Structures are given as C-alpha cells and as structure tokens.
C-alpha cells in the first residue's frame, strides 16, 4: 500500500519533465534545442526517471517473475535509448555544456 501513493510522485515527475520541455515536447524525435530548466536542472532525463520510478514501485506492489522480466527489458531499452540520444545530442556544444552542469541521467548520485 505504500507504493501506490509513491507512484503518484513518479507520475508527477513524468508530468513535470514534460511540462519543463514546453513546446519542445513532441512524439517524433528531432533536435528542438536543449532544455535546461525545470526538472532538467536535476537530471538529464526526468521523464525516463519518472517511468523507471513508476516501474520499480509497481514491482514492489505487484511482484512476479513475469513483471520483473518485462520491466527489466523495458529498462534496458530505455537505457539504450538514453545513451543513443545523448550520443546524438553531444554533437552540439550546447548539450556538451549541459553535460558538464547536470551530471546524472536518471538519479542523482547513481546514474
């Protein structure tokens, strides 16, 4: 029962990340400039961080080997996507400067 209220915090992180993107948010990938404010001041991928937190909290409340396997695969794909996105974005000086200011991708002190 503890995980359910915390899942709202994870959802809030996803929403805050999307709101921080403002007009830069879109479904299709494109270089819309570097967003450095809002949630992006703390981690480089707050939307993915919110997804990951939600997945972990869901697993705490509904653990099964199947759920664990599904979310482990999803997490591997998300990490791959993060690394790919950063490789592309790092071609710009603006993003390289941002990398110097915001050290962590998903969770401060961890990754």
Coordinates of N, CA and C in Angstrom, one line a residue:
X1 N 0.8 -1.2 0.0 CA 0.0 0.0 0.0 C 0.8 1.3 0.0
X2 N 2.1 1.1 0.4 CA 3.0 2.3 0.4 C 3.4 2.7 -1.0
X3 N 3.5 1.7 -1.9 CA 3.9 2.0 -3.3 C 2.9 2.8 -4.1
X4 N 1.6 2.6 -3.8 CA 0.6 3.3 -4.6 C 0.7 4.8 -4.5
X5 N 0.8 5.4 -3.3 CA 0.9 6.9 -3.2 C 2.2 7.4 -3.8
X6 N 3.2 6.6 -3.7 CA 4.5 7.0 -4.3 C 4.5 7.0 -5.8
X7 N 3.6 6.1 -6.4 CA 3.5 6.1 -7.8 C 3.0 7.4 -8.3
X8 N 2.2 8.1 -7.5 CA 1.8 9.5 -8.0 C 2.9 10.4 -8.0
X9 N 3.9 10.3 -7.2 CA 5.1 11.1 -7.2 C 5.9 10.8 -8.5
X10 N 6.0 9.5 -8.9 CA 6.6 9.1 -10.1 C 5.9 9.7 -11.3
X11 N 4.6 9.7 -11.3 CA 3.8 10.2 -12.4 C 4.0 11.7 -12.4
X12 N 4.0 12.4 -11.3 CA 4.3 13.8 -11.2 C 5.6 14.2 -11.8
X13 N 6.7 13.3 -11.6 CA 8.0 13.6 -12.2 C 7.9 13.5 -13.7
X14 N 7.1 12.6 -14.3 CA 6.9 12.5 -15.7 C 6.2 13.7 -16.2
X15 N 5.2 14.1 -15.6 CA 4.4 15.3 -16.0 C 5.3 16.6 -15.9
X16 N 6.0 16.7 -14.8 CA 6.9 17.9 -14.6 C 8.0 17.9 -15.7
X17 N 8.5 16.7 -16.1 CA 9.5 16.7 -17.1 C 8.9 17.1 -18.5
X18 N 7.7 16.7 -18.7 CA 7.0 17.1 -20.0 C 6.7 18.6 -20.0
X19 N 6.2 19.1 -18.8 CA 5.9 20.5 -18.7 C 7.2 21.3 -18.9
X20 N 8.3 20.8 -18.4 CA 9.6 21.5 -18.5 C 10.0 21.6 -19.9
X21 N 9.7 20.7 -20.7 CA 10.0 20.7 -22.2 C 9.3 21.8 -22.9
X22 N 8.1 22.1 -22.4 CA 7.3 23.1 -23.1 C 7.0 22.8 -24.5
X23 N 7.3 23.7 -25.4 CA 7.0 23.5 -26.8 C 8.0 22.5 -27.5
X24 N 9.0 22.2 -26.7 CA 10.0 21.2 -27.3 C 9.5 19.8 -27.2
X25 N 8.4 19.5 -26.4 CA 7.9 18.2 -26.3 C 7.2 17.8 -27.6
X26 N 7.5 16.6 -28.1 CA 6.8 16.0 -29.3 C 7.0 14.5 -29.3
X27 N 6.2 13.8 -30.0 CA 6.3 12.4 -30.1 C 7.5 12.0 -31.0
X28 N 7.6 12.6 -32.1 CA 8.7 12.3 -33.1 C 10.0 12.9 -32.7
X29 N 11.1 12.2 -32.8 CA 12.4 12.8 -32.4 C 12.9 13.8 -33.3
X30 N 13.4 14.9 -32.8 CA 14.0 16.0 -33.6 C 14.9 16.8 -32.6
X31 N 15.8 17.5 -33.1 CA 16.6 18.4 -32.3 C 15.8 19.7 -32.2
X32 N 15.3 19.9 -31.0 CA 14.5 21.1 -30.7 C 15.2 22.1 -29.7
X33 N 16.5 21.9 -29.6 CA 17.3 22.7 -28.7 C 17.4 21.9 -27.4
X34 N 18.2 22.5 -26.5 CA 18.5 21.9 -25.2 C 17.7 22.6 -24.1
X35 N 16.9 21.8 -23.4 CA 16.1 22.3 -22.3 C 16.9 22.1 -21.0
X36 N 17.1 23.2 -20.3 CA 18.0 23.1 -19.1 C 17.3 23.5 -17.8
X37 N 16.0 23.9 -17.9 CA 15.3 24.4 -16.7 C 14.3 23.3 -16.2
X38 N 13.6 23.7 -15.2 CA 12.6 22.8 -14.6 C 13.3 21.5 -14.1
X39 N 12.7 20.4 -14.4 CA 13.2 19.1 -14.0 C 14.5 18.8 -14.6
X40 N 14.9 19.4 -15.7 CA 16.1 19.2 -16.4 C 17.3 19.8 -15.7
X41 N 17.1 20.6 -14.6 CA 18.2 21.1 -13.8 C 18.8 20.1 -12.9
X42 N 18.0 19.0 -12.6 CA 18.4 18.0 -11.7 C 18.9 16.7 -12.3
X43 N 18.3 16.2 -13.3 CA 18.7 15.1 -14.1 C 18.4 15.3 -15.6
X44 N 19.2 14.6 -16.4 CA 19.1 14.9 -17.8 C 17.9 14.2 -18.5
X45 N 17.3 13.2 -17.9 CA 16.2 12.5 -18.4 C 15.1 12.3 -17.4
X46 N 14.4 13.4 -16.9 CA 13.5 13.3 -15.9 C 12.2 12.5 -16.2
X47 N 11.8 12.5 -17.5 CA 10.7 11.7 -17.9 C 11.0 10.2 -17.8
X48 N 12.1 9.8 -18.3 CA 12.5 8.4 -18.1 C 12.7 8.1 -16.7
X49 N 13.2 9.0 -15.9 CA 13.4 8.7 -14.4 C 12.0 8.5 -13.8
X50 N 11.0 9.2 -14.2 CA 9.7 9.0 -13.6 C 9.1 7.7 -14.1
X51 N 9.3 7.3 -15.3 CA 8.9 6.0 -15.8 C 9.6 4.9 -15.0
X52 N 10.9 5.0 -14.8 CA 11.6 4.0 -14.0 C 11.1 3.9 -12.6
X53 N 10.9 5.0 -12.0 CA 10.4 5.0 -10.6 C 9.1 4.4 -10.5
X54 N 8.2 4.7 -11.5 CA 6.9 4.1 -11.5 C 7.0 2.6 -11.7
X55 N 7.9 2.1 -12.5 CA 8.1 0.7 -12.8 C 8.5 0.0 -11.5
X56 N 9.5 0.6 -10.8 CA 10.0 0.0 -9.6 C 8.9 -0.1 -8.5
X57 N 8.2 1.0 -8.4 CA 7.1 1.0 -7.4 C 6.0 0.0 -7.8
X58 N 5.7 -0.2 -9.0 CA 4.7 -1.2 -9.5 C 5.2 -2.6 -9.1
X59 N 6.5 -2.8 -9.3 CA 7.0 -4.1 -9.0 C 7.0 -4.4 -7.5
X60 N 7.2 -3.3 -6.7 CA 7.1 -3.5 -5.2 C 5.7 -3.9 -4.8
X61 N 4.7 -3.4 -5.5 CA 3.3 -3.7 -5.1 C 2.7 -5.0 -5.8
X62 N 3.3 -5.3 -7.0 CA 2.8 -6.5 -7.8 C 3.9 -7.3 -8.3
X63 N 4.8 -7.8 -7.4 CA 6.0 -8.5 -7.9 C 5.6 -9.9 -8.4
X64 N 6.2 -10.2 -9.6 CA 6.2 -11.5 -10.1 C 7.4 -11.6 -11.1
X65 N 7.8 -12.8 -11.4 CA 8.9 -13.0 -12.3 C 8.6 -12.4 -13.6
X66 N 7.3 -12.6 -14.1 CA 6.9 -12.0 -15.4 C 7.0 -10.5 -15.3
X67 N 6.5 -9.9 -14.3 CA 6.5 -8.4 -14.3 C 8.0 -7.9 -14.2
X68 N 8.8 -8.6 -13.4 CA 10.2 -8.2 -13.3 C 10.9 -8.3 -14.7
X69 N 10.6 -9.4 -15.4 CA 11.2 -9.6 -16.7 C 10.8 -8.5 -17.7
X70 N 9.5 -8.2 -17.7 CA 9.0 -7.2 -18.6 C 9.7 -5.9 -18.3
X71 N 9.7 -5.5 -17.0 CA 10.3 -4.2 -16.7 C 11.8 -4.1 -16.8
X72 N 12.4 -5.3 -16.6 CA 13.9 -5.3 -16.9 C 14.2 -5.1 -18.4
X73 N 13.4 -5.7 -19.2 CA 13.6 -5.5 -20.7 C 13.3 -4.0 -21.1
X74 N 12.2 -3.5 -20.5 CA 11.9 -2.1 -20.8 C 13.0 -1.2 -20.3
X75 N 13.5 -1.4 -19.2 CA 14.6 -0.6 -18.6 C 15.8 -0.7 -19.5
X76 N 16.2 -1.9 -20.0 CA 17.3 -2.0 -20.8 C 17.2 -1.2 -22.1
X77 N 16.0 -1.2 -22.7 CA 15.7 -0.4 -23.9 C 15.7 1.1 -23.6
X78 N 15.2 1.5 -22.4 CA 15.3 2.9 -22.1 C 16.7 3.4 -21.9
X79 N 17.6 2.6 -21.2 CA 19.0 3.0 -21.1 C 19.6 3.0 -22.4
X80 N 19.4 2.1 -23.3 CA 19.9 2.1 -24.7 C 19.5 3.4 -25.4
X81 N 18.2 3.8 -25.2 CA 17.7 5.0 -25.9 C 18.4 6.2 -25.3
X82 N 18.5 6.3 -24.0 CA 19.2 7.4 -23.3 C 20.6 7.6 -23.9
X83 N 21.4 6.5 -24.0 CA 22.7 6.6 -24.4 C 22.8 7.0 -25.9
X84 N 21.9 6.5 -26.7 CA 21.8 6.9 -28.1 C 21.4 8.3 -28.3
X85 N 20.4 8.8 -27.5 CA 20.0 10.2 -27.6 C 21.2 11.1 -27.2
X86 N 21.9 10.7 -26.1 CA 23.0 11.6 -25.6 C 24.1 11.6 -26.6
X87 N 24.4 10.5 -27.3 CA 25.4 10.5 -28.3 C 25.1 11.5 -29.4
X88 N 23.9 11.5 -29.8 CA 23.5 12.4 -30.9 C 23.5 13.9 -30.4
X89 N 22.9 14.1 -29.2 CA 22.8 15.5 -28.7 C 24.2 16.0 -28.4
X90 N 25.2 15.2 -28.0 CA 26.5 15.6 -27.6 C 27.3 16.1 -28.8
X91 N 26.7 16.0 -30.0 CA 27.4 16.6 -31.2 C 27.3 18.2 -31.2
X92 N 26.4 18.7 -30.3 CA 26.2 20.1 -30.2 C 27.0 20.6 -29.0
X93 N 27.6 21.8 -29.1 CA 28.3 22.4 -28.0 C 27.4 22.7 -26.8
X94 N 26.1 23.1 -27.1 CA 25.2 23.5 -26.1 C 24.9 22.2 -25.2
X95 N 24.8 21.1 -25.8 CA 24.5 19.9 -24.9 C 25.7 19.5 -24.2
X96 N 26.9 19.6 -24.8 CA 28.1 19.3 -24.1 C 28.3 20.1 -22.8
X97 N 27.9 21.4 -22.9 CA 28.0 22.3 -21.8 C 27.0 21.8 -20.7
X98 N 25.8 21.4 -21.2 CA 24.8 20.9 -20.3 C 25.2 19.7 -19.5
X99 N 25.9 18.8 -20.2 CA 26.5 17.6 -19.6 C 27.4 17.9 -18.5
X100 N 28.2 19.0 -18.6 CA 29.1 19.5 -17.6 C 28.3 20.0 -16.4
X101 N 27.1 20.6 -16.6 CA 26.4 21.1 -15.4 C 25.5 20.1 -14.8
X102 N 24.9 19.2 -15.5 CA 24.0 18.2 -15.0 C 24.6 16.8 -15.2
X103 N 25.1 16.3 -14.1 CA 26.0 15.1 -14.2 C 25.2 13.8 -14.4
X104 N 24.0 13.7 -13.8 CA 23.3 12.4 -13.8 C 22.2 12.3 -14.8
X105 N 22.0 11.1 -15.3 CA 21.0 10.9 -16.3 C 19.6 10.7 -15.7
X106 N 19.5 9.8 -14.7 CA 18.2 9.4 -14.1 C 18.1 9.7 -12.6
X107 N 19.1 9.4 -11.9 CA 19.0 9.5 -10.4 C 20.3 10.1 -9.9
X108 N 20.2 11.3 -9.3 CA 21.4 11.9 -8.7 C 22.2 11.0 -7.8
X109 N 23.5 10.9 -8.0 CA 24.3 10.1 -7.2 C 24.5 8.6 -7.6
X110 N 23.6 8.2 -8.6 CA 23.6 6.8 -9.1 C 23.9 6.7 -10.6
X111 N 23.1 7.3 -11.4 CA 23.3 7.1 -12.9 C 22.7 8.4 -13.6

